[in-house]
Short mmCIF file of C-alpha atoms in Angstrom, two decimals:
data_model
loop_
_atom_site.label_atom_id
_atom_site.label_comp_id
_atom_site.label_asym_id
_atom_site.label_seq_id
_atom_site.Cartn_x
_atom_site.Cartn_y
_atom_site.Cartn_z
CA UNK A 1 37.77 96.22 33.48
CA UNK A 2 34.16 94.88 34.05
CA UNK A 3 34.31 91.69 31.83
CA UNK A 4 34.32 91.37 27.86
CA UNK A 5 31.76 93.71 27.44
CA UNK A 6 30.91 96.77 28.89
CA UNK A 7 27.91 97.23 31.47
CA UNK A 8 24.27 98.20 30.10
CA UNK A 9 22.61 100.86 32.01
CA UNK A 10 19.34 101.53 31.05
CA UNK A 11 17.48 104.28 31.79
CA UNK A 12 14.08 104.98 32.23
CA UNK A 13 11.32 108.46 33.57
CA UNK A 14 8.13 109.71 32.55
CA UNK A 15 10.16 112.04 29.91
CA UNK A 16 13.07 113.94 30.04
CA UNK A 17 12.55 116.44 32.46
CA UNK A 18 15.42 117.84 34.29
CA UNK A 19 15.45 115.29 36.98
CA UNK A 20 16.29 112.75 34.37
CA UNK A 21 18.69 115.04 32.18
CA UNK A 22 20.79 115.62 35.48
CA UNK A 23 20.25 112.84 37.45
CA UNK A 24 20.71 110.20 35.20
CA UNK A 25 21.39 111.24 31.42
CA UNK A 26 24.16 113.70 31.69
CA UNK A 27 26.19 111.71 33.61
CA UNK A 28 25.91 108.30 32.20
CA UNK A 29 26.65 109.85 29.06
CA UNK A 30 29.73 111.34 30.60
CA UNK A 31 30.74 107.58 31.98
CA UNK A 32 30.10 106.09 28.52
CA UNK A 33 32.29 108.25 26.58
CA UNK A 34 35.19 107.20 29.27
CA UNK A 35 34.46 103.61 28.23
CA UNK A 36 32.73 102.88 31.42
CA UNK A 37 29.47 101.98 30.66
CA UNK A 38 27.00 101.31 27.39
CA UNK A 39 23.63 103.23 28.67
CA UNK A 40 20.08 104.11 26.25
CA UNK A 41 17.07 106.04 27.79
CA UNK A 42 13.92 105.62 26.99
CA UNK A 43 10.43 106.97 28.48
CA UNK A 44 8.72 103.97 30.66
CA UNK A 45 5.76 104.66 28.44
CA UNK A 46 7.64 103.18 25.71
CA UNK A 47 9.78 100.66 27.96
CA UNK A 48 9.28 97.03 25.86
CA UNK A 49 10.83 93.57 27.44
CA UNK A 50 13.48 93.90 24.97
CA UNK A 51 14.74 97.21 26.16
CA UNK A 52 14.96 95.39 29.86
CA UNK A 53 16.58 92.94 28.38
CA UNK A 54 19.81 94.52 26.63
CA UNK A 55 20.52 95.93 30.18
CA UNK A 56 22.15 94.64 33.10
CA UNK A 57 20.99 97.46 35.22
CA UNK A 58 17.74 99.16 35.12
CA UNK A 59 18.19 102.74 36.55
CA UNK A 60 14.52 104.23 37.61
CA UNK A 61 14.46 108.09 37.51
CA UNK A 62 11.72 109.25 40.29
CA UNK A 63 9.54 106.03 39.66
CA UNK A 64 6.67 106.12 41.08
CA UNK A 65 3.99 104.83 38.29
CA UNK A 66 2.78 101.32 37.50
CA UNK A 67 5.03 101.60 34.18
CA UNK A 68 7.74 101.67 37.07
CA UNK A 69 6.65 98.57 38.74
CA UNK A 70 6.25 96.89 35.73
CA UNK A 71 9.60 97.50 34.35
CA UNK A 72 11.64 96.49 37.22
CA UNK A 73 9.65 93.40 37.76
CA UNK A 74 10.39 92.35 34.75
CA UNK A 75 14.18 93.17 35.58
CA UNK A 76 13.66 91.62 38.80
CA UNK A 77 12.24 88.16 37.21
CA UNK A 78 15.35 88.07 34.20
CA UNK A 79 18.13 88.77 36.79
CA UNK A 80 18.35 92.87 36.23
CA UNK A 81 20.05 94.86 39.27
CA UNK A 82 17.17 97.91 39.58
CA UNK A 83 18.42 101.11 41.20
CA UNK A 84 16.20 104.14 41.83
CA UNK A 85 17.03 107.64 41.89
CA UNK A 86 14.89 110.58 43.76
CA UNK A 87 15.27 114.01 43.70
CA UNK A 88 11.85 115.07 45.95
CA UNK A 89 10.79 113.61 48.59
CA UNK A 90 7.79 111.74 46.51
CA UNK A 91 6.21 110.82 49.67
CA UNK A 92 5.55 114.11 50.66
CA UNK A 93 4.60 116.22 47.87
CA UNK A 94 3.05 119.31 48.65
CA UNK A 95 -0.63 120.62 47.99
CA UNK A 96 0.58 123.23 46.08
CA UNK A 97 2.30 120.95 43.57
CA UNK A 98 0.67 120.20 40.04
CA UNK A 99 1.61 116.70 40.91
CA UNK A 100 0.23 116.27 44.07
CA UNK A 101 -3.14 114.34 43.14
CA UNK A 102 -0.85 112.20 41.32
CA UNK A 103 1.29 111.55 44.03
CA UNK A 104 -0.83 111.71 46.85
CA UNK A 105 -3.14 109.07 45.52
CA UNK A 106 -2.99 105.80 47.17
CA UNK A 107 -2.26 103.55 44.04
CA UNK A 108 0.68 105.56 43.79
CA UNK A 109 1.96 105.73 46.86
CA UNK A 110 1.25 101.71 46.88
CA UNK A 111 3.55 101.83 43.57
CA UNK A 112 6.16 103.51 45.70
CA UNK A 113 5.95 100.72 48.53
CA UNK A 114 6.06 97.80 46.07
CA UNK A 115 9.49 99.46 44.19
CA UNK A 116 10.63 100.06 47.71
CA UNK A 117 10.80 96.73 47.70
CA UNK A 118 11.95 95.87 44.00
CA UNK A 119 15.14 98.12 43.88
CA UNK A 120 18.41 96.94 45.16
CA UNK A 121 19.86 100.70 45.79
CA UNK A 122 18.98 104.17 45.59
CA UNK A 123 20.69 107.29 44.82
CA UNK A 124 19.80 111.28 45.18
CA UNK A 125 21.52 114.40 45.47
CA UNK A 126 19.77 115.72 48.70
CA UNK A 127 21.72 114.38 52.44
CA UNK A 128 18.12 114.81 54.21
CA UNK A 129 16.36 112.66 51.70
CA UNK A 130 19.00 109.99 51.72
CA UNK A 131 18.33 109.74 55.10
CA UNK A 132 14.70 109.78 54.57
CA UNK A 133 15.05 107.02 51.80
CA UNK A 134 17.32 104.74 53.39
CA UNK A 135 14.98 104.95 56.92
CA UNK A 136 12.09 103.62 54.02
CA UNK A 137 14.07 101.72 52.51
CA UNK A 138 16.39 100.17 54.85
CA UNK A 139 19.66 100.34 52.93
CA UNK A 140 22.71 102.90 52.42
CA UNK A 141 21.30 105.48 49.53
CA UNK A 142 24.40 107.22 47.80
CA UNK A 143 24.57 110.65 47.97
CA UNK A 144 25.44 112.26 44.16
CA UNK A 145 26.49 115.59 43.42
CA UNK A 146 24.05 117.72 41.27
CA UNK A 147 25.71 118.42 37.59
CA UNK A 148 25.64 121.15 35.69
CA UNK A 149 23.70 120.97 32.40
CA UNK A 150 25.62 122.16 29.94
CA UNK A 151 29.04 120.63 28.63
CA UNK A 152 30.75 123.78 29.43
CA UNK A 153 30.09 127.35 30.59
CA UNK A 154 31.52 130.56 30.51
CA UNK A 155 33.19 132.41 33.81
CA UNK A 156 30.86 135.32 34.68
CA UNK A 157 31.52 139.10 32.73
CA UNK A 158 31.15 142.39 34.09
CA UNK A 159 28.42 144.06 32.51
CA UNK A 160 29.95 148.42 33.09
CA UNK A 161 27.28 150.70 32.47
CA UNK A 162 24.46 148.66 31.35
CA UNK A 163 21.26 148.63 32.78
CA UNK A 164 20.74 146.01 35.86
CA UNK A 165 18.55 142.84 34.81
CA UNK A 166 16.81 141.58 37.97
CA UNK A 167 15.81 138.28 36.59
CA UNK A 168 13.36 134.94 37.91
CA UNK A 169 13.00 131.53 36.47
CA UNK A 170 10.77 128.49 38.01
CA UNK A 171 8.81 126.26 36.85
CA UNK A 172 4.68 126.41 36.47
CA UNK A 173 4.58 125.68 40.54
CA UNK A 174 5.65 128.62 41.32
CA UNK A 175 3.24 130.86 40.65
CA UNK A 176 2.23 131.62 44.08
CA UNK A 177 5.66 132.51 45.31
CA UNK A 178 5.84 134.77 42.45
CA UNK A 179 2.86 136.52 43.36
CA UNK A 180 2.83 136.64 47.32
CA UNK A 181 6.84 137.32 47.48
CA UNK A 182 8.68 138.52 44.24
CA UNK A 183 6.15 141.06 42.97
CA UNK A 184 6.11 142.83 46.42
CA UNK A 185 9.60 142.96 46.35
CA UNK A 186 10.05 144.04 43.23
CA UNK A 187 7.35 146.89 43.89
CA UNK A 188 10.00 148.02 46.99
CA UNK A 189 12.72 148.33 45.21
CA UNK A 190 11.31 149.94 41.91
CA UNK A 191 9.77 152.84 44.81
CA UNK A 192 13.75 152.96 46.12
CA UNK A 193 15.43 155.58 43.57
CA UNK A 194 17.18 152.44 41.64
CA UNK A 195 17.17 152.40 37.98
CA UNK A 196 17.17 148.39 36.58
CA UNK A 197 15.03 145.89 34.45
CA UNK A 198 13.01 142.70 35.64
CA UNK A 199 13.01 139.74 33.07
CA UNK A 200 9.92 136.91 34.43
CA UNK A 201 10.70 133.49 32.98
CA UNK A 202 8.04 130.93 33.81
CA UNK A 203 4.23 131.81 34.70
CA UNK A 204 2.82 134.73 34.15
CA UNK A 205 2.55 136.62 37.60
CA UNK A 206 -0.40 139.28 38.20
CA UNK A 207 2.44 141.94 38.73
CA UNK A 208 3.33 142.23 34.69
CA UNK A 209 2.55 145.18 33.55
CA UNK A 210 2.25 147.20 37.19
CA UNK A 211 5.29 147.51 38.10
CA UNK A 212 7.60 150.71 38.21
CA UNK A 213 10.06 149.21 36.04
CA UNK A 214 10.78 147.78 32.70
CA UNK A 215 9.33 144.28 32.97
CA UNK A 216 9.39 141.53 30.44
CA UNK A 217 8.10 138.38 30.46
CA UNK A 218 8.89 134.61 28.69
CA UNK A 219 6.19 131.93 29.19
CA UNK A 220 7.89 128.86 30.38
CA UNK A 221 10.46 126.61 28.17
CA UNK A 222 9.35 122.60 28.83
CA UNK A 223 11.96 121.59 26.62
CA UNK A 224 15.26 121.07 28.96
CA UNK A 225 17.79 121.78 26.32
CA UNK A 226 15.73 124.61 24.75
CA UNK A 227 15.99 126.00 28.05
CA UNK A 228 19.55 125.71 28.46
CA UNK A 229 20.24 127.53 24.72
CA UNK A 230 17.54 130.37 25.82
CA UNK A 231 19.77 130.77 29.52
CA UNK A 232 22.55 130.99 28.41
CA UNK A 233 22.14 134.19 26.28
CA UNK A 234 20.71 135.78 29.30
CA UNK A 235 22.42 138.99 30.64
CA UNK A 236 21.08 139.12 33.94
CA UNK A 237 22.91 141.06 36.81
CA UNK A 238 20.92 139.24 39.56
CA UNK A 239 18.99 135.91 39.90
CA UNK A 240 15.86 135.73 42.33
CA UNK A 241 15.41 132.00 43.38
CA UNK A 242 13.02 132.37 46.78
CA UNK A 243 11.71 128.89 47.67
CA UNK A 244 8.62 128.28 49.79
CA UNK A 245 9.47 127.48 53.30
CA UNK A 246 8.55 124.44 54.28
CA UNK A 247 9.96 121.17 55.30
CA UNK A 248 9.18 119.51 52.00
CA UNK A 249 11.50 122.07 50.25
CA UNK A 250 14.49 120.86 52.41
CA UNK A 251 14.13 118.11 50.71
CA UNK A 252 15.01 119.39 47.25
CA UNK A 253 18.31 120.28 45.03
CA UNK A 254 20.00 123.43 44.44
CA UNK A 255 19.45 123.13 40.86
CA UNK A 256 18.76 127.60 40.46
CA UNK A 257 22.43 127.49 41.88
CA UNK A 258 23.58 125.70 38.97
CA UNK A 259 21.28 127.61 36.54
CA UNK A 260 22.23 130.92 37.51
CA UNK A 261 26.30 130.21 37.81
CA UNK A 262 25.36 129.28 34.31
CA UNK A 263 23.90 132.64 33.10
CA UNK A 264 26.78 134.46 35.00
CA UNK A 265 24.58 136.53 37.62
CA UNK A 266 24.71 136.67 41.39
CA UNK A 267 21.59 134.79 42.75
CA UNK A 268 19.77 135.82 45.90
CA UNK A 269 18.59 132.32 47.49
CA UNK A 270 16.09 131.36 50.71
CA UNK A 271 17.86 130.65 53.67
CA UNK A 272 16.50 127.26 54.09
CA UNK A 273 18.36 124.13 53.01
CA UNK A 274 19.24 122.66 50.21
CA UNK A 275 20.76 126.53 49.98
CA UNK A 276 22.49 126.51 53.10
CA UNK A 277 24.06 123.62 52.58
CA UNK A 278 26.03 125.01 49.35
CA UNK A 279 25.49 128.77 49.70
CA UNK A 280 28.89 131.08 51.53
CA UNK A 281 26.29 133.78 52.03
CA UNK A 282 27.77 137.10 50.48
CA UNK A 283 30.70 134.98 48.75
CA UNK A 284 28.61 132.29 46.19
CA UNK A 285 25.23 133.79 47.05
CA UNK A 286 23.36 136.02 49.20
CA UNK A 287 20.94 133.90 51.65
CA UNK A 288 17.74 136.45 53.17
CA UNK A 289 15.01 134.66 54.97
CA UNK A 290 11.34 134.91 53.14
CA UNK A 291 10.29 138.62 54.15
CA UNK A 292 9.80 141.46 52.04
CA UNK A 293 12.30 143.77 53.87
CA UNK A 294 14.63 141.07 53.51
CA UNK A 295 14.65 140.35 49.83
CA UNK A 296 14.61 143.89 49.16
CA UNK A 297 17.35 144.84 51.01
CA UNK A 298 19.28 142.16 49.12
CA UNK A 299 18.57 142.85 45.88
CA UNK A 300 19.31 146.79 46.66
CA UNK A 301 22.47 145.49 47.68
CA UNK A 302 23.41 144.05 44.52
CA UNK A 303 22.24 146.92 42.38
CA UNK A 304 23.90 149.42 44.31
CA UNK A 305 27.47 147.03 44.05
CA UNK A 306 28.26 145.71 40.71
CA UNK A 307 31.65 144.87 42.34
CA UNK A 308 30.04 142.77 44.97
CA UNK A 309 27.85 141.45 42.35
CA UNK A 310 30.62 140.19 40.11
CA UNK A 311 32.77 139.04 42.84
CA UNK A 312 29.76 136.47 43.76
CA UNK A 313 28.96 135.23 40.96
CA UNK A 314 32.96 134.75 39.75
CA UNK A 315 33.07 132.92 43.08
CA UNK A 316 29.76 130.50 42.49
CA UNK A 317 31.71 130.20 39.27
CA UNK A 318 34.56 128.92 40.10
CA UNK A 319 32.60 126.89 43.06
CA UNK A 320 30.82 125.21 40.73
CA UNK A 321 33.05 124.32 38.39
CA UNK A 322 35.43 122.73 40.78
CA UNK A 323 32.14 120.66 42.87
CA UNK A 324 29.53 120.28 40.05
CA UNK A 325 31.16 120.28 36.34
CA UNK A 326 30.66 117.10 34.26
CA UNK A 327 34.07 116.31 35.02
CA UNK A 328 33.77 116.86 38.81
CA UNK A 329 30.51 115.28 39.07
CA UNK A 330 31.36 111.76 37.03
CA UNK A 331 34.41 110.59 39.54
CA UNK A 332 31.16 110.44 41.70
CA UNK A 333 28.41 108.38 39.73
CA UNK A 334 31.39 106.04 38.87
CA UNK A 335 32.25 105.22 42.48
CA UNK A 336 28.50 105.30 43.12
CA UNK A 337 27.73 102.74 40.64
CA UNK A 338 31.24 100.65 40.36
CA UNK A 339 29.81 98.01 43.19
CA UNK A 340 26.77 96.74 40.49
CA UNK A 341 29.31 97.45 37.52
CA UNK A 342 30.63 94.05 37.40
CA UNK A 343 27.10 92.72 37.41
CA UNK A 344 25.60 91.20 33.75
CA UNK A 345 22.13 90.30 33.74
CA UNK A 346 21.69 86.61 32.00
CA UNK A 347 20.92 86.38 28.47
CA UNK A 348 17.22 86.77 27.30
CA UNK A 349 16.14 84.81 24.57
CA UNK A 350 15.56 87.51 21.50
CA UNK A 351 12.36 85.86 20.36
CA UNK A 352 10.73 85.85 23.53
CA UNK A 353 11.77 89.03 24.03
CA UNK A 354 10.09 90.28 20.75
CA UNK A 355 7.52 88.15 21.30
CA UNK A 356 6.26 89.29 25.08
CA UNK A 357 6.29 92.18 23.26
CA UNK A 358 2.76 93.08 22.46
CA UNK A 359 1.31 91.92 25.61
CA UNK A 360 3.80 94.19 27.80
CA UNK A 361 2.28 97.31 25.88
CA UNK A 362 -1.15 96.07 26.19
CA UNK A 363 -0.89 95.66 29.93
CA UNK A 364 1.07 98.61 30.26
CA UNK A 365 -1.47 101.03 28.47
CA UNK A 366 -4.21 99.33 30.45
CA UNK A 367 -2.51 99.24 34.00
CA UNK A 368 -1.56 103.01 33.19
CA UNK A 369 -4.96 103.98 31.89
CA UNK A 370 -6.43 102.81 34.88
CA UNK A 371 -4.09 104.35 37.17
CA UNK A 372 -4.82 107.99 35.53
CA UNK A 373 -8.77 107.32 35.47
CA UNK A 374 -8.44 106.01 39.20
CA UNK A 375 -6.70 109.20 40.18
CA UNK A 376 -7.99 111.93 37.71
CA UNK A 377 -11.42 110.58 36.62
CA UNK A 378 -12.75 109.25 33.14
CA UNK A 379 -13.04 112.59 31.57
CA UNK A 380 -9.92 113.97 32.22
CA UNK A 381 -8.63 111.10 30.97
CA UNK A 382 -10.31 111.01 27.53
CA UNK A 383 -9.60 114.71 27.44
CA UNK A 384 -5.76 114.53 27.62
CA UNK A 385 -4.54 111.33 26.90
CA UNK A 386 -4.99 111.72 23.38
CA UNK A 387 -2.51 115.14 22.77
CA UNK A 388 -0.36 113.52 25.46
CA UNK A 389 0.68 110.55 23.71
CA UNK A 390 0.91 112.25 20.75
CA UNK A 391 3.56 115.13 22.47
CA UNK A 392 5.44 112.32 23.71
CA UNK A 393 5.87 110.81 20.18
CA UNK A 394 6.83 114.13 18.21
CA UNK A 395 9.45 114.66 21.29
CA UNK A 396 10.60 110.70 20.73
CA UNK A 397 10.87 111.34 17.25
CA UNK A 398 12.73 114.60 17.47
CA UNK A 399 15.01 113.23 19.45
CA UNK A 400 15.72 110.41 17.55
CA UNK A 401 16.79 113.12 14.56
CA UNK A 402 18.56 115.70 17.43
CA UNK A 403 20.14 113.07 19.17
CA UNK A 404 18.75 115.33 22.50
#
């Protein structure tokens, strides 16, 4: 279809956090097994000149570091088509992020400008931030459907007679929102007569242990596909995803959609977008705006209608398997992609390949250590890039055994 040999996608992130797993992972894997594409990932820490050079694409998942710029100047120089894909709007992360001293520093946001220029096309799942990243970037940016993360999942069962699980999961960011929102909500409906359990995944909020209900808590899962196994033998009744509300949140994905069609409970969402772009309120989801009496209400409304609650979540079921299964999603990534398909980047001479080898690492530690120390200070530096590197090679080398 594309020539004698198949395209080479190669893919490349800080690790594989979900924005690489979904974005970029998931479905190229999807698209290889169809005969589409070849495609490898492998962190930019890692990236080597001979990794660039088995590609014929170089796909850049929320690049943003000097390992970024590196990479797809290289590509740039040996005839590689470079594509980025965002799923934030990097330029505008919030104070409240871990991340934003990262990406609020000027070196990176410099990094950001020069890829602006490197990359050929971009790609996210968000219609606001395509608009935002074609106005920077001054090209069409291809608008991909979010996938779900597991192969296949289960239509939603009605749990008669047990106990309600009002359940939470986020990420370490949002521990404030879990403090300033969900606990006082919580605390409402536990004073309303309603018998049910709350199940915390994620940070620890000040509200364990006070509530007047059952309350259990699990610390966090990094690990993407740990997280998926550990989901999906939830049995939650109802899934809290309140987002802060703000214009940088309009910005993101509707990934706790996805997540919470996948452990078979109705979710309760913000009424901001990316929700109200995908949420039917009171058919896929219930959308309540970010008060207490609000979220209360709606969660007291789900306990007191397990018929209502089944009906929604059989609904975002059925929504999401029909908009944002593997095999829904992929039509879309291969129509995305099929206009740098029939591209092959020129041969690279092995030996020089191999050979550039050792210098591309030694710039690419330097450049990077210099870009941490510039933004976090010498200290921090010596204090974590030692365990860091060595996370990132037990995860590299437990993949390479778990093929995850």
């Amino acid at each position: 279809m594309y020539g004698q040999r198949l395209p080479r996608i190669l893919v490349t992130g800080t690790e594989r956090i979900p924005s690489v797993e979904l974005g970029a992972i998931v479905p190229l894997s999807e698209l290889q097994k169809r005969g589409v594409c070849e495609f490898r990932y492998k962190d930019e820490l890692w990236l080597l000149p001979s990794d660039v050079a088995w590609s014929d694409i170089l796909l850049l998942v929320r690049g943003a570091s000097v390992w970024s710029v590196q990479a797809a100047r290289w590509a740039k120089q040996h005839g590689r088509i470079v594509l980025g894909y965002w799923d934030d709007n990097l330029l505008a992360i919030p104070e409240y992020s871990l991340t934003y001293p990262y990406y609020s520093s000027p070196r990176v946001r410099a990094n950001i400008d020069t890829l602006f220029k490197l990359t050929d096309a971009f790609f996210c799942p968000n219609p606001k931030l395509a608009a935002k990243l074609s106005a920077c970037h001054g090209r069409e940016v291809k608008l991909l459907p979010g996938v779900h993360g597991r192969e296949g999942f289960e239509p939603p069962k009605e749990r008669a007679g047990a106990l309600p699980v009002v359940g939470y999961s986020g990420g370490p960011d949002h521990i404030k929102i879990l403090n300033s929102l969900v606990g006082p909500v919580l605390w409402e409906v536990g004073r309303a007569g309603v018998n049910f359990k709350v199940h915390i995944v994620g940070p620890k909020p000040d509200f364990i242990g006070k509530l007047p209900v059952e309350t259990k808590h699990t610390p966090f899962i990094g690990d993407y596909y740990s997280y998926l196994d550990f989901a999906s033998k939830l049995e939650w009744d109802i899934g809290l995803a309140p987002q802060v509300d703000s214009e940088f949140t309009t910005y993101k994905t509707y990934i706790k959609f996805l997540e919470y069609t996948d452990i078979g409970c109705a979710g309760i969402y913000t009424k901001i977008e990316p929700y109200l772009g995908i949420i039917e309120d009171s058919v896929t989801g219930l959308l309540v705006p970010n008060e207490i009496g609000a979220w209360s209400d709606g969660i007291l409304r789900l306990l007191r209608d397990p018929a209502l609650r089944f009906r929604i979540a059989s609904n975002a079921y059925e929504f999401a398997q029909a908009n944002h299964s593997r095999k829904a999603v992929v039509e879309k990534y291969a129509a995305a992609l099929a206009p740098f398909l029939s591209h092959r980047g020129p041969p690279v001479n092995k030996v020089y390949a191999v050979a550039s080898s050792p210098i591309y690492m030694l710039n690419s530690i330097c450049r990077g250590s210099r870009e941490y120390m510039k933004i976090y200070g010498l200290r921090r530096l010596l204090r974590r890039a030692p365990p860091q590197a060595a996370s990132l090679l037990r995860r590299r080398m437990m993949r390479r055994r778990t093929g995850k």
